[in-house]
Amino acid sequence: MPQTMNLATVDDEYGVLNRTVIYRGLSNDNGIIYVTQRFTRNYKNLKANPKACFTFYWPKLMVPAEGAEPCVWQVRGLGATATELAESELDALWSEEVLATRIRALVFPCGEPVEYEELKAKHDECLRQHLSSGRPLERPDTYTAFKFQPERWDFLKAGVGAIADRVQYRRQDNGQWLAMHVAT
Ligand SMILES: Cc1cc2nc3c(=O)[nH]c(=O)nc-3n(C[C@H](O)[C@H](O)[C@H](O)COP(=O)(O)O)c2cc1C
């Protein structure tokens, strides 16, 4: 399974809106990258207000040095600022997409009421044309990606019968990170 994260944005209709997205790796400056489409709410939200929070949740994380029992981990990025990646950086991400994702990016609308059979027919037609022509599926203009740079990183480790351990990294005005344990 790809690694997912929960992403919350400021939304002008719901106040705050969260969703699951796929973590796509780190940028050169250690930003957290995810891919989206320009017609989604998450895209529109981040363009209107680049502040966001994200959470990773690992319910059974094994740390060999800490024994055979798995622990629950949560990693949060607080007060993250989103920056859209440059067009030149998108081809590499598009080249990693599997066929089903490429077709979805090309033919499926997002958030609009839709008939399933209509969607499936569009999908099947796109797949048929691609297979019969052998032409690659080009990256659509709607395909894009953001990177996040948080003000704070928050690592929380919990376990059954264990005292939770939480470590925070707080970015200082001078760009340095201050690390400390905090109570949960
Ligand atoms: C496992 C999983 C992974 C997903 N990954 C992404 C993703 O990487 N990017 C994305 O825009 N939406 C992704 N989605 C869909 C979003 O959760 C969401 O439904 C969609 O982006 C519409 O969100 P919006 O209301 O912000 O527009 C994923 C959904 C699931 C269940």
mmCIF file of C-alpha atoms in Angstrom, residues 15 21 27-29 31 39-40 43-44 77 80 93 122 124 132-133 138 141 152 166 169-170 183:
data_model
loop_
_atom_site.group_PDB
_atom_site.id
_atom_site.type_symbol
_atom_site.label_atom_id
_atom_site.label_comp_id
_atom_site.label_asym_id
_atom_site.label_seq_id
_atom_site.Cartn_x
_atom_site.Cartn_y
_atom_site.Cartn_z
ATOM 1 C CA GLY A 15 -14.274 26.096 7.773
ATOM 2 C CA VAL A 21 -3.743 11.827 0.227
ATOM 3 C CA SER A 27 11.556 17.726 -1.931
ATOM 4 C CA ASN A 28 15.208 18.842 -2.046
ATOM 5 C CA ASP A 29 14.473 21.191 0.857
ATOM 6 C CA GLY A 31 9.150 19.465 2.091
ATOM 7 C CA PHE A 39 -10.069 21.108 -9.897
ATOM 8 C CA THR A 40 -10.107 19.629 -6.361
ATOM 9 C CA TYR A 43 -6.002 22.557 -4.549
ATOM 10 C CA LYS A 44 -8.374 25.546 -4.424
ATOM 11 C CA GLY A 77 3.205 18.703 10.621
ATOM 12 C CA ALA A 80 2.613 23.885 7.375
ATOM 13 C CA LEU A 93 5.856 12.472 -10.587
ATOM 14 C CA LYS A 122 -15.285 7.019 -20.241
ATOM 15 C CA ASP A 124 -12.989 2.003 -20.757
ATOM 16 C CA SER A 132 -4.925 0.272 -29.491
ATOM 17 C CA SER A 133 -2.879 3.375 -30.396
ATOM 18 C CA GLU A 138 0.165 12.722 -21.471
ATOM 19 C CA ASP A 141 -2.742 20.553 -17.290
ATOM 20 C CA ARG A 152 6.532 22.297 14.005
ATOM 21 C CA ARG A 166 6.198 12.839 22.365
ATOM 22 C CA TYR A 169 10.830 20.088 16.692
ATOM 23 C CA ARG A 170 9.995 23.802 16.645
ATOM 24 C CA ALA A 183 3.589 15.969 27.518
#
